[in-house]
């Protein structure tokens, strides 16, 4: 029996036997380090907010925040969104010694995603925005400014939606979301991609059972490009057309998500030849140490698959290793990595294999108040959709106090420049908690709004909610249960497809998101309070489910929900 060792920077793992369902793996895959950026604010550094667990301060710091997106342009250069340092870095991945160029974001811009088409730069900042680089500068540092109108090109909007950057309807009611229980997810019906090799490509998807999909590709003038078939061993998650390179090879981003949360969850890029035959796959090296980012993979003009790996010590651009297949259309890469550690609270005298939570207060006991899912979602939507005017007391001094350890000030990003203006969403506030009524009253009376300094001690003079305080409030708890304490009041779901509105995705010691529903293309829609993905407030977001599970998030269900025991699964 043959085995293959997949080498990854800093680790290795044993892959499945050579003879797999539907294909034979032909060779090992090795991920190459293309470029590594140190953490910092210098010209060859990238901003990073370390939120790793600290037993001396057992509060939720949120998900560690680094660059949110990478994109490979038509000229072969890679663009990296370094939003912590408020800039875009542009560099040649083939010239490791060459200095990266810095493109400074416009004043007040706080984007969370990046797309580059025909060397035009677009960012997502609550909506798509087009940017233009100034002609002035020393060639290494230039500034970006907004163009006259936001982009409306379908390919640009489709590229943003590809990674979950899209405007979600604010018209959904809690009743409508609760009624989504039992709805069976499908696939994205249509996608438009401005490819490197075939120009504008239209993709139409059709589900083939739980584990498969067919994709028809056409050019802009309706000429057929190819018909693809893809299957996974368990359940197929989201599927997205990423690109077509200059050799005509086609790249799909897809997920395998089994019914067992402890099963082999993995995300991968499948490569098809110009004739539509599956040639092999690139397994994306997610693990719990990799920080959450919006656009974590991009395809170069020559077909290199680049992965953005952000950790507390460095930000790396990896060239993901390719595993060729000899036959078949089933992508079976199990097991991709050692299984994610169990982050349940440790039993007395026992060990979980994850971060040590010994001597950590898991939270006060609370009487569980019976509530239904409609009430949970209704409360969450009120936090996300709350519209309020930023008075001088809520805005605070200008300039505001700097945070310790990284390039940021106390005021959440979405409030910058919004004095005496209306904004939407309750602010993120490190270590804060409270009901919506309490927060609204405090803001109206001039209390300082929000605090994103997660490396400093929490402040008593600010108001808002951090990630777990938000989830605690939606679950009707007057006590703030941190991500470490949530396993004491919620049970882990064995099947991630059993997630229902009002459940949560929890990563103890880091971050928690309230689950809303599965999107039609099988991604997870959530509401969260976040410094990065929400720009410092409570907002709705969409994530590929496999990227969350592989990073250590666990699907959990609050025990106080009235239908906790007999709810129907969303997807079976």
mmCIF file of C-alpha atoms in Angstrom, residues 304-477:
data_model
loop_
_atom_site.group_PDB
_atom_site.id
_atom_site.type_symbol
_atom_site.label_atom_id
_atom_site.label_comp_id
_atom_site.label_asym_id
_atom_site.label_seq_id
_atom_site.Cartn_x
_atom_site.Cartn_y
_atom_site.Cartn_z
ATOM 1 C CA UNK A 304 0.133 29.179 -9.882
ATOM 2 C CA UNK A 305 -2.259 28.761 -6.943
ATOM 3 C CA UNK A 306 -1.298 31.256 -4.236
ATOM 4 C CA UNK A 307 -2.585 30.919 -0.665
ATOM 5 C CA UNK A 308 -2.540 33.647 1.995
ATOM 6 C CA UNK A 309 -1.361 32.191 5.307
ATOM 7 C CA UNK A 310 -1.506 34.602 8.244
ATOM 8 C CA UNK A 311 -0.064 33.580 11.599
ATOM 9 C CA UNK A 312 1.110 35.483 14.666
ATOM 10 C CA UNK A 313 4.767 35.438 13.602
ATOM 11 C CA UNK A 314 4.550 36.119 9.861
ATOM 12 C CA UNK A 315 2.311 36.549 6.839
ATOM 13 C CA UNK A 316 3.221 34.107 4.078
ATOM 14 C CA UNK A 317 2.340 33.764 0.428
ATOM 15 C CA UNK A 318 2.421 30.050 -0.414
ATOM 16 C CA UNK A 319 2.514 28.424 -3.836
ATOM 17 C CA UNK A 320 0.211 25.476 -3.133
ATOM 18 C CA UNK A 321 1.487 22.091 -4.276
ATOM 19 C CA UNK A 322 -0.360 20.265 -7.053
ATOM 20 C CA UNK A 323 -1.526 16.649 -6.776
ATOM 21 C CA UNK A 324 -2.134 15.198 -10.245
ATOM 22 C CA UNK A 325 -4.845 12.566 -10.710
ATOM 23 C CA UNK A 326 -4.656 9.727 -13.181
ATOM 24 C CA UNK A 327 -8.376 9.208 -13.674
ATOM 25 C CA UNK A 328 -11.841 9.971 -12.340
ATOM 26 C CA UNK A 329 -13.615 13.061 -11.077
ATOM 27 C CA UNK A 330 -13.813 12.409 -7.305
ATOM 28 C CA UNK A 331 -11.524 14.675 -5.291
ATOM 29 C CA UNK A 332 -10.578 12.710 -2.158
ATOM 30 C CA UNK A 333 -7.780 14.367 -0.194
ATOM 31 C CA UNK A 334 -8.528 12.856 3.215
ATOM 32 C CA UNK A 335 -7.022 13.273 5.695
ATOM 33 C CA UNK A 336 -5.798 16.766 4.762
ATOM 34 C CA UNK A 337 -4.151 17.625 8.076
ATOM 35 C CA UNK A 338 -4.163 16.334 11.636
ATOM 36 C CA UNK A 339 -7.690 16.809 12.928
ATOM 37 C CA UNK A 340 -8.457 20.142 14.547
ATOM 38 C CA UNK A 341 -8.090 19.982 18.332
ATOM 39 C CA UNK A 342 -11.102 19.592 20.578
ATOM 40 C CA UNK A 343 -11.570 22.909 22.358
ATOM 41 C CA UNK A 344 -14.157 21.715 24.868
ATOM 42 C CA UNK A 345 -13.568 22.813 28.484
ATOM 43 C CA UNK A 346 -11.058 20.424 30.064
ATOM 44 C CA UNK A 347 -12.328 17.710 32.356
ATOM 45 C CA UNK A 348 -10.820 17.726 35.852
ATOM 46 C CA UNK A 349 -7.330 16.342 35.596
ATOM 47 C CA UNK A 350 -7.735 15.822 31.862
ATOM 48 C CA UNK A 351 -6.382 17.405 28.698
ATOM 49 C CA UNK A 352 -8.195 18.449 25.547
ATOM 50 C CA UNK A 353 -5.209 18.636 23.240
ATOM 51 C CA UNK A 354 -5.982 22.305 22.518
ATOM 52 C CA UNK A 355 -5.019 25.470 24.420
ATOM 53 C CA UNK A 356 -4.899 24.939 28.171
ATOM 54 C CA UNK A 357 -7.882 26.516 29.910
ATOM 55 C CA UNK A 358 -6.892 25.294 33.370
ATOM 56 C CA UNK A 359 -7.575 27.824 36.128
ATOM 57 C CA UNK A 360 -9.722 29.851 33.731
ATOM 58 C CA UNK A 361 -13.129 30.967 34.987
ATOM 59 C CA UNK A 362 -15.589 29.518 32.486
ATOM 60 C CA UNK A 363 -18.256 32.060 33.420
ATOM 61 C CA UNK A 364 -20.920 32.459 36.063
ATOM 62 C CA UNK A 365 -23.814 30.055 36.273
ATOM 63 C CA UNK A 366 -26.908 31.404 34.567
ATOM 64 C CA UNK A 367 -30.516 30.338 34.624
ATOM 65 C CA UNK A 368 -31.332 29.351 31.046
ATOM 66 C CA UNK A 369 -34.277 31.307 29.759
ATOM 67 C CA UNK A 370 -36.378 29.371 27.268
ATOM 68 C CA UNK A 371 -36.573 31.190 23.934
ATOM 69 C CA UNK A 372 -37.200 30.341 20.317
ATOM 70 C CA UNK A 373 -35.058 30.817 17.233
ATOM 71 C CA UNK A 374 -37.186 33.632 15.856
ATOM 72 C CA UNK A 375 -36.451 35.679 18.975
ATOM 73 C CA UNK A 376 -32.691 34.969 18.726
ATOM 74 C CA UNK A 377 -32.517 36.035 15.080
ATOM 75 C CA UNK A 378 -34.741 39.063 15.684
ATOM 76 C CA UNK A 379 -32.398 40.286 18.435
ATOM 77 C CA UNK A 380 -29.336 39.679 16.253
ATOM 78 C CA UNK A 381 -30.842 41.614 13.337
ATOM 79 C CA UNK A 382 -31.587 44.541 15.637
ATOM 80 C CA UNK A 383 -27.916 44.662 16.688
ATOM 81 C CA UNK A 384 -26.779 44.526 13.043
ATOM 82 C CA UNK A 385 -29.370 46.925 11.608
ATOM 83 C CA UNK A 386 -29.524 49.507 14.413
ATOM 84 C CA UNK A 387 -29.282 52.994 12.899
ATOM 85 C CA UNK A 388 -28.015 55.736 15.200
ATOM 86 C CA UNK A 389 -26.426 59.173 15.083
ATOM 87 C CA UNK A 390 -22.834 59.549 16.271
ATOM 88 C CA UNK A 391 -22.901 62.324 18.863
ATOM 89 C CA UNK A 392 -19.674 63.966 20.137
ATOM 90 C CA UNK A 393 -19.645 61.870 23.308
ATOM 91 C CA UNK A 394 -19.925 58.614 21.365
ATOM 92 C CA UNK A 395 -17.295 59.707 18.827
ATOM 93 C CA UNK A 396 -14.658 60.693 21.383
ATOM 94 C CA UNK A 397 -11.502 62.800 21.063
ATOM 95 C CA UNK A 398 -9.753 63.343 17.748
ATOM 96 C CA UNK A 399 -7.007 62.205 17.539
ATOM 97 C CA UNK A 400 -8.082 59.253 19.647
ATOM 98 C CA UNK A 401 -5.985 57.052 21.914
ATOM 99 C CA UNK A 402 -3.659 54.607 20.140
ATOM 100 C CA UNK A 403 -3.886 50.870 20.761
ATOM 101 C CA UNK A 404 -0.959 48.943 22.200
ATOM 102 C CA UNK A 405 0.843 46.496 19.938
ATOM 103 C CA UNK A 406 -0.458 47.498 16.497
ATOM 104 C CA UNK A 407 -1.262 50.415 14.208
ATOM 105 C CA UNK A 408 -4.807 51.308 15.272
ATOM 106 C CA UNK A 409 -6.765 53.687 17.497
ATOM 107 C CA UNK A 410 -9.553 52.971 19.973
ATOM 108 C CA UNK A 411 -12.431 54.108 17.718
ATOM 109 C CA UNK A 412 -13.931 51.345 15.488
ATOM 110 C CA UNK A 413 -13.156 51.847 11.804
ATOM 111 C CA UNK A 414 -16.738 52.307 10.650
ATOM 112 C CA UNK A 415 -17.089 55.373 12.919
ATOM 113 C CA UNK A 416 -14.078 57.279 11.530
ATOM 114 C CA UNK A 417 -15.184 60.611 10.104
ATOM 115 C CA UNK A 418 -18.838 59.975 11.048
ATOM 116 C CA UNK A 419 -19.266 62.604 13.774
ATOM 117 C CA UNK A 420 -22.890 63.861 13.710
ATOM 118 C CA UNK A 421 -23.703 61.349 10.948
ATOM 119 C CA UNK A 422 -25.965 58.303 10.942
ATOM 120 C CA UNK A 423 -24.323 54.861 11.004
ATOM 121 C CA UNK A 424 -25.652 51.295 11.036
ATOM 122 C CA UNK A 425 -24.654 48.601 13.524
ATOM 123 C CA UNK A 426 -23.780 48.420 17.222
ATOM 124 C CA UNK A 427 -20.032 48.996 17.783
ATOM 125 C CA UNK A 428 -17.536 46.288 18.688
ATOM 126 C CA UNK A 429 -16.250 46.878 22.207
ATOM 127 C CA UNK A 430 -13.498 44.724 23.709
ATOM 128 C CA UNK A 431 -14.677 43.247 27.020
ATOM 129 C CA UNK A 432 -18.060 45.044 26.943
ATOM 130 C CA UNK A 433 -21.495 43.459 27.198
ATOM 131 C CA UNK A 434 -25.117 44.451 27.643
ATOM 132 C CA UNK A 435 -28.581 44.367 26.135
ATOM 133 C CA UNK A 436 -29.474 46.415 23.081
ATOM 134 C CA UNK A 437 -31.632 48.717 25.224
ATOM 135 C CA UNK A 438 -28.753 49.325 27.656
ATOM 136 C CA UNK A 439 -26.306 50.074 24.842
ATOM 137 C CA UNK A 440 -28.725 52.390 23.017
ATOM 138 C CA UNK A 441 -29.405 54.324 26.209
ATOM 139 C CA UNK A 442 -25.702 54.711 27.000
ATOM 140 C CA UNK A 443 -24.864 55.934 23.488
ATOM 141 C CA UNK A 444 -27.756 58.409 23.542
ATOM 142 C CA UNK A 445 -26.451 59.821 26.819
ATOM 143 C CA UNK A 446 -22.997 60.402 25.307
ATOM 144 C CA UNK A 447 -21.057 57.292 26.368
ATOM 145 C CA UNK A 448 -17.940 56.567 24.291
ATOM 146 C CA UNK A 449 -18.870 54.046 21.560
ATOM 147 C CA UNK A 450 -16.692 51.020 20.896
ATOM 148 C CA UNK A 451 -13.125 49.917 21.589
ATOM 149 C CA UNK A 452 -11.017 47.806 19.202
ATOM 150 C CA UNK A 453 -7.832 47.832 21.338
ATOM 151 C CA UNK A 454 -7.912 44.096 22.049
ATOM 152 C CA UNK A 455 -4.335 43.990 23.398
ATOM 153 C CA UNK A 456 -5.145 46.514 26.143
ATOM 154 C CA UNK A 457 -7.237 46.021 29.261
ATOM 155 C CA UNK A 458 -10.986 46.547 28.718
ATOM 156 C CA UNK A 459 -12.167 50.065 29.557
ATOM 157 C CA UNK A 460 -15.113 50.882 31.860
ATOM 158 C CA UNK A 461 -16.006 54.121 30.047
ATOM 159 C CA UNK A 462 -17.027 52.590 26.689
ATOM 160 C CA UNK A 463 -20.102 50.743 25.433
ATOM 161 C CA UNK A 464 -20.825 48.078 22.810
ATOM 162 C CA UNK A 465 -20.372 44.302 22.528
ATOM 163 C CA UNK A 466 -17.526 41.981 21.701
ATOM 164 C CA UNK A 467 -18.166 38.733 19.815
ATOM 165 C CA UNK A 468 -19.305 36.535 22.711
ATOM 166 C CA UNK A 469 -21.197 39.350 24.449
ATOM 167 C CA UNK A 470 -23.225 39.747 21.258
ATOM 168 C CA UNK A 471 -24.043 36.019 21.099
ATOM 169 C CA UNK A 472 -24.849 35.996 24.836
ATOM 170 C CA UNK A 473 -27.288 38.883 24.309
ATOM 171 C CA UNK A 474 -29.033 37.147 21.400
ATOM 172 C CA UNK A 475 -29.411 34.030 23.551
ATOM 173 C CA UNK A 476 -31.151 36.126 26.224
ATOM 174 C CA UNK A 477 -28.351 35.825 28.797
#
